[in-house]
Amino acid sequence: MTFTRGPRNLTLTAHIVTSLGFLGAVGCFLALAIDGLAGSAPATLRAIYLSLDLLTWLMIVPLCFAAVITGVISALGTPWGLFRHYWVLAKLLLMILTTAVLMLHTRPIAYMAHMAAMPGFSPGDFVRQRVQLVVASGAAVVVLLGATILSVYKPKGMTRYGWRKSANASAVQDIGR
Amino acid sequence: MTEQTRYPGTPRWVKWLGGATILVAAAIIVLHLTGHGFGHGQGHGMTTPGEPQS
């Protein structure tokens, strides 16, 4: 089933907005996490780690799921398909991997926010967790940039399934002539 | 099957991307299994928020 022009443009717009919003939100997370790693004033760090938790639950997680869902709908509603072209499949796998890693990292983020809210918060005790947040968000930015590049350049290459589908469609067209 | 309908094979960029992804995933898994990865909270007793600290 392929969409007509209206729904196709609507889902594509939703996918672009949520995907780039996701990338932007993770970029903001990275900037705050770097500032949290470099800074030392407990009041500033408290504000940063509480903000990271809010940013995660109010922006990053919803945009991540929205990007995956709109991407799947958009792929299924166009001739690109979900499993026909390697660039679409690669993007899907990258997004599934990113979502899984993101959900795993919500725990250390919540932990840091929880500890930052404590009265006797001592940032020096949490260097490992602070580094973790920088590394994970940096890696996420790289993966999301990769997914964006795949979407723009659409490198050639069909999967075996896509090739078979395409060959079948050509054969049906030939019979119809 | 003619030359035109034969599957041309997996493109080189897919092999590179797949290989790199598998290597990175394997490295992360090995680091976590050996306790060198992040998220173990060694020395800090990482607990779930709300859970009492020992």
Tab-separated table of C-alpha atoms in Angstrom:
chain	number	residue	atom	x	y	z
A	1	MET	CA	0.000	0.000	0.000
A	2	THR	CA	1.384	3.393	-0.932
A	3	PHE	CA	0.090	6.748	0.268
A	4	THR	CA	-1.274	9.439	-1.967
A	5	ARG	CA	0.612	12.745	-2.102
A	6	GLY	CA	-1.138	14.363	0.914
A	7	PRO	CA	-0.571	11.663	3.577
A	8	ARG	CA	2.905	10.972	2.178
A	9	ASN	CA	3.986	14.601	2.628
A	10	LEU	CA	2.335	14.742	6.067
A	11	THR	CA	4.181	11.672	7.394
A	12	LEU	CA	7.440	12.788	5.769
A	13	THR	CA	7.142	16.230	7.393
A	14	ALA	CA	6.385	14.631	10.763
A	15	HIS	CA	9.379	12.318	10.349
A	16	ILE	CA	11.778	15.140	9.432
A	17	VAL	CA	10.569	17.349	12.307
A	18	THR	CA	10.781	14.586	14.931
A	19	SER	CA	14.119	13.194	13.672
A	20	LEU	CA	15.863	16.550	13.551
A	21	GLY	CA	14.191	17.563	16.828
A	22	PHE	CA	15.593	14.370	18.351
A	23	LEU	CA	19.075	15.203	17.025
A	24	GLY	CA	18.792	18.767	18.368
A	25	ALA	CA	17.591	17.598	21.786
A	26	VAL	CA	20.462	15.094	22.053
A	27	GLY	CA	22.847	17.893	20.976
A	28	CYS	CA	21.510	20.074	23.831
A	29	PHE	CA	21.969	17.114	26.194
A	30	LEU	CA	25.590	16.744	25.046
A	31	ALA	CA	26.300	20.469	25.565
A	32	LEU	CA	24.843	20.361	29.097
A	33	ALA	CA	26.621	17.066	29.899
A	34	ILE	CA	29.981	18.557	28.793
A	35	ASP	CA	29.309	21.635	30.921
A	36	GLY	CA	28.401	19.298	33.801
A	37	LEU	CA	31.685	17.441	33.400
A	38	ALA	CA	33.790	20.601	33.148
A	39	GLY	CA	32.047	22.558	35.910
A	40	SER	CA	32.579	22.235	39.630
A	41	ALA	CA	30.104	24.556	41.384
A	42	PRO	CA	27.540	22.260	43.090
A	43	ALA	CA	24.621	24.655	42.474
A	44	THR	CA	25.325	24.821	38.721
A	45	LEU	CA	25.829	21.065	38.482
A	46	ARG	CA	22.621	20.461	40.407
A	47	ALA	CA	20.729	22.608	37.876
A	48	ILE	CA	22.419	20.830	34.949
A	49	TYR	CA	21.659	17.274	36.076
A	50	LEU	CA	18.072	18.084	36.999
A	51	SER	CA	17.676	19.705	33.552
A	52	LEU	CA	19.148	16.634	31.833
A	53	ASP	CA	16.521	14.423	33.447
A	54	LEU	CA	13.728	16.777	32.319
A	55	LEU	CA	15.208	17.056	28.831
A	56	THR	CA	15.365	13.262	28.588
A	57	TRP	CA	11.775	12.568	29.579
A	58	LEU	CA	10.073	15.597	28.016
A	59	MET	CA	11.993	15.830	24.732
A	60	ILE	CA	14.453	13.051	23.926
A	61	VAL	CA	12.362	9.941	24.721
A	62	PRO	CA	9.115	11.191	23.072
A	63	LEU	CA	10.983	12.468	19.987
A	64	CYS	CA	12.931	9.213	19.704
A	65	PHE	CA	9.772	7.085	19.629
A	66	ALA	CA	7.985	9.586	17.366
A	67	ALA	CA	10.910	9.509	14.905
A	68	VAL	CA	10.892	5.698	14.789
A	69	ILE	CA	7.096	5.461	14.373
A	70	THR	CA	6.817	8.190	11.715
A	71	GLY	CA	9.830	6.700	9.904
A	72	VAL	CA	8.248	3.247	9.749
A	73	ILE	CA	4.885	4.664	8.591
A	74	SER	CA	6.588	6.861	6.005
A	75	ALA	CA	8.664	3.958	4.648
A	76	LEU	CA	5.698	1.587	4.440
A	77	GLY	CA	3.568	4.205	2.697
A	78	THR	CA	6.036	4.897	-0.103
A	79	PRO	CA	7.645	2.751	-2.819
A	80	TRP	CA	10.882	2.806	-0.767
A	81	GLY	CA	9.431	0.204	1.619
A	82	LEU	CA	10.974	-0.787	4.943
A	83	PHE	CA	13.131	-3.742	3.866
A	84	ARG	CA	13.713	-3.066	0.178
A	85	HIS	CA	16.626	-0.624	0.254
A	86	TYR	CA	19.715	-0.959	2.402
A	87	TRP	CA	19.735	2.715	3.436
A	88	VAL	CA	16.190	2.445	4.862
A	89	LEU	CA	17.031	-0.823	6.639
A	90	ALA	CA	20.306	0.635	7.982
A	91	LYS	CA	18.433	3.674	9.339
A	92	LEU	CA	15.828	1.439	10.985
A	93	LEU	CA	18.505	-0.696	12.670
A	94	LEU	CA	20.446	2.395	13.801
A	95	MET	CA	17.272	3.885	15.292
A	96	ILE	CA	16.355	0.628	17.079
A	97	LEU	CA	19.904	0.474	18.499
A	98	THR	CA	19.753	4.141	19.559
A	99	THR	CA	16.350	3.660	21.216
A	100	ALA	CA	17.587	0.601	23.148
A	101	VAL	CA	20.752	2.382	24.324
A	102	LEU	CA	18.741	5.499	25.218
A	103	MET	CA	16.309	3.506	27.348
A	104	LEU	CA	19.249	1.817	29.111
A	105	HIS	CA	20.747	5.235	29.849
A	106	THR	CA	17.622	6.692	31.405
A	107	ARG	CA	18.675	4.954	34.635
A	108	PRO	CA	22.063	6.700	35.083
A	109	ILE	CA	20.415	9.995	34.053
A	110	ALA	CA	17.665	9.582	36.678
A	111	TYR	CA	20.306	8.498	39.194
A	112	MET	CA	22.393	11.648	38.612
A	113	ALA	CA	19.292	13.871	38.887
A	114	HIS	CA	18.318	12.107	42.085
A	115	MET	CA	21.776	12.506	43.602
A	116	ALA	CA	22.030	16.137	42.431
A	117	ALA	CA	18.800	16.912	44.303
A	118	MET	CA	20.296	15.617	47.569
A	119	PRO	CA	21.412	18.304	50.054
A	120	GLY	CA	24.966	16.986	50.407
A	121	PHE	CA	25.608	16.589	46.648
A	122	SER	CA	29.335	16.307	45.983
A	123	PRO	CA	30.012	16.295	42.198
A	124	GLY	CA	33.500	14.825	42.602
A	125	ASP	CA	31.987	11.511	43.681
A	126	PHE	CA	30.238	10.988	40.353
A	127	VAL	CA	32.951	11.489	37.738
A	128	ARG	CA	32.291	8.074	36.170
A	129	GLN	CA	28.580	8.752	35.675
A	130	ARG	CA	29.273	12.289	34.395
A	131	VAL	CA	31.732	10.946	31.815
A	132	GLN	CA	29.209	8.261	30.847
A	133	LEU	CA	26.573	10.886	30.014
A	134	VAL	CA	29.025	12.796	27.777
A	135	VAL	CA	30.239	9.660	25.948
A	136	ALA	CA	26.737	8.229	25.429
A	137	SER	CA	25.223	11.485	24.160
A	138	GLY	CA	28.268	12.132	21.941
A	139	ALA	CA	27.882	8.660	20.412
A	140	ALA	CA	24.146	9.280	19.931
A	141	VAL	CA	24.858	12.536	18.050
A	142	VAL	CA	27.273	10.670	15.732
A	143	VAL	CA	24.721	7.881	15.056
A	144	LEU	CA	21.894	10.371	14.428
A	145	LEU	CA	24.102	12.407	12.071
A	146	GLY	CA	24.828	9.137	10.246
A	147	ALA	CA	21.110	8.417	9.956
A	148	THR	CA	20.514	11.956	8.620
A	149	ILE	CA	23.288	11.541	6.028
A	150	LEU	CA	21.747	8.221	4.906
A	151	SER	CA	18.363	9.939	4.477
A	152	VAL	CA	19.807	12.750	2.371
A	153	TYR	CA	22.221	10.772	0.169
A	154	LYS	CA	20.119	7.577	-0.082
A	155	PRO	CA	23.082	5.385	-1.151
A	156	LYS	CA	22.211	2.829	-3.804
A	157	GLY	CA	21.702	-0.820	-2.999
A	158	MET	CA	18.673	-3.077	-2.819
A	159	THR	CA	18.212	-5.958	-0.434
A	160	ARG	CA	17.607	-9.438	-1.848
A	161	TYR	CA	13.923	-9.038	-0.832
A	162	GLY	CA	13.668	-5.658	-2.565
A	163	TRP	CA	15.339	-7.026	-5.673
A	164	ARG	CA	12.871	-9.939	-5.828
A	165	LYS	CA	9.890	-7.597	-5.337
A	166	SER	CA	11.187	-5.277	-8.026
A	167	ALA	CA	11.742	-8.196	-10.438
A	168	ASN	CA	8.215	-9.517	-9.764
A	169	ALA	CA	6.707	-6.073	-10.411
A	170	SER	CA	8.610	-5.831	-13.716
A	171	ALA	CA	7.405	-9.308	-14.734
A	172	VAL	CA	3.776	-8.339	-13.975
A	173	GLN	CA	4.196	-5.177	-16.066
A	174	ASP	CA	5.645	-7.207	-18.946
A	175	ILE	CA	2.702	-9.630	-18.831
A	176	GLY	CA	0.247	-6.708	-18.826
A	177	ARG	CA	1.693	-5.320	-22.089
B	1	MET	CA	18.045	-16.312	-15.082
B	2	THR	CA	19.577	-13.636	-17.283
B	3	GLU	CA	22.405	-11.256	-16.325
B	4	GLN	CA	19.907	-8.385	-15.821
B	5	THR	CA	17.748	-10.224	-13.259
B	6	ARG	CA	20.593	-11.639	-11.155
B	7	TYR	CA	20.959	-10.084	-7.687
B	8	PRO	CA	24.049	-7.836	-7.792
B	9	GLY	CA	25.067	-8.557	-4.194
B	10	THR	CA	25.446	-6.450	-1.072
B	11	PRO	CA	26.996	-3.002	-1.670
B	12	ARG	CA	30.395	-2.299	-0.133
B	13	TRP	CA	29.095	0.566	2.082
B	14	VAL	CA	26.603	-1.810	3.745
B	15	LYS	CA	29.404	-4.265	4.563
B	16	TRP	CA	31.540	-1.474	6.072
B	17	LEU	CA	28.649	-0.028	8.092
B	18	GLY	CA	27.534	-3.473	9.292
B	19	GLY	CA	31.085	-4.451	10.236
B	20	ALA	CA	31.681	-1.205	12.130
B	21	THR	CA	28.357	-1.544	13.978
B	22	ILE	CA	29.103	-5.156	14.976
B	23	LEU	CA	32.604	-4.204	16.191
B	24	VAL	CA	31.297	-1.286	18.294
B	25	ALA	CA	28.452	-3.401	19.726
B	26	ALA	CA	30.875	-6.240	20.560
B	27	ALA	CA	33.280	-3.792	22.245
B	28	ILE	CA	30.444	-2.322	24.367
B	29	ILE	CA	29.212	-5.808	25.376
B	30	VAL	CA	32.752	-7.008	26.280
B	31	LEU	CA	33.423	-3.837	28.314
B	32	HIS	CA	30.158	-4.262	30.206
B	33	LEU	CA	30.708	-7.988	30.822
B	34	THR	CA	34.235	-7.411	32.120
B	35	GLY	CA	33.065	-4.611	34.404
B	36	HIS	CA	35.035	-1.907	32.584
B	37	GLY	CA	32.005	-0.343	30.976
B	38	PHE	CA	29.987	2.548	32.218
B	39	GLY	CA	26.889	2.117	34.299
B	40	HIS	CA	28.355	-0.194	36.930
B	41	GLY	CA	28.757	2.643	39.414
B	42	GLN	CA	31.765	0.980	40.998
B	43	GLY	CA	32.579	2.547	44.329
B	44	HIS	CA	29.466	4.675	44.373
B	45	GLY	CA	26.778	2.088	45.041
B	46	MET	CA	24.542	3.130	42.145
B	47	THR	CA	20.958	2.589	43.168
B	48	THR	CA	17.584	3.320	41.710
B	49	PRO	CA	16.236	6.753	42.745
B	50	GLY	CA	14.275	6.434	45.939
B	51	GLU	CA	16.114	3.268	46.942
B	52	PRO	CA	17.837	3.590	50.320
B	53	GLN	CA	21.613	4.034	50.173
B	54	SER	CA	23.660	1.522	52.144
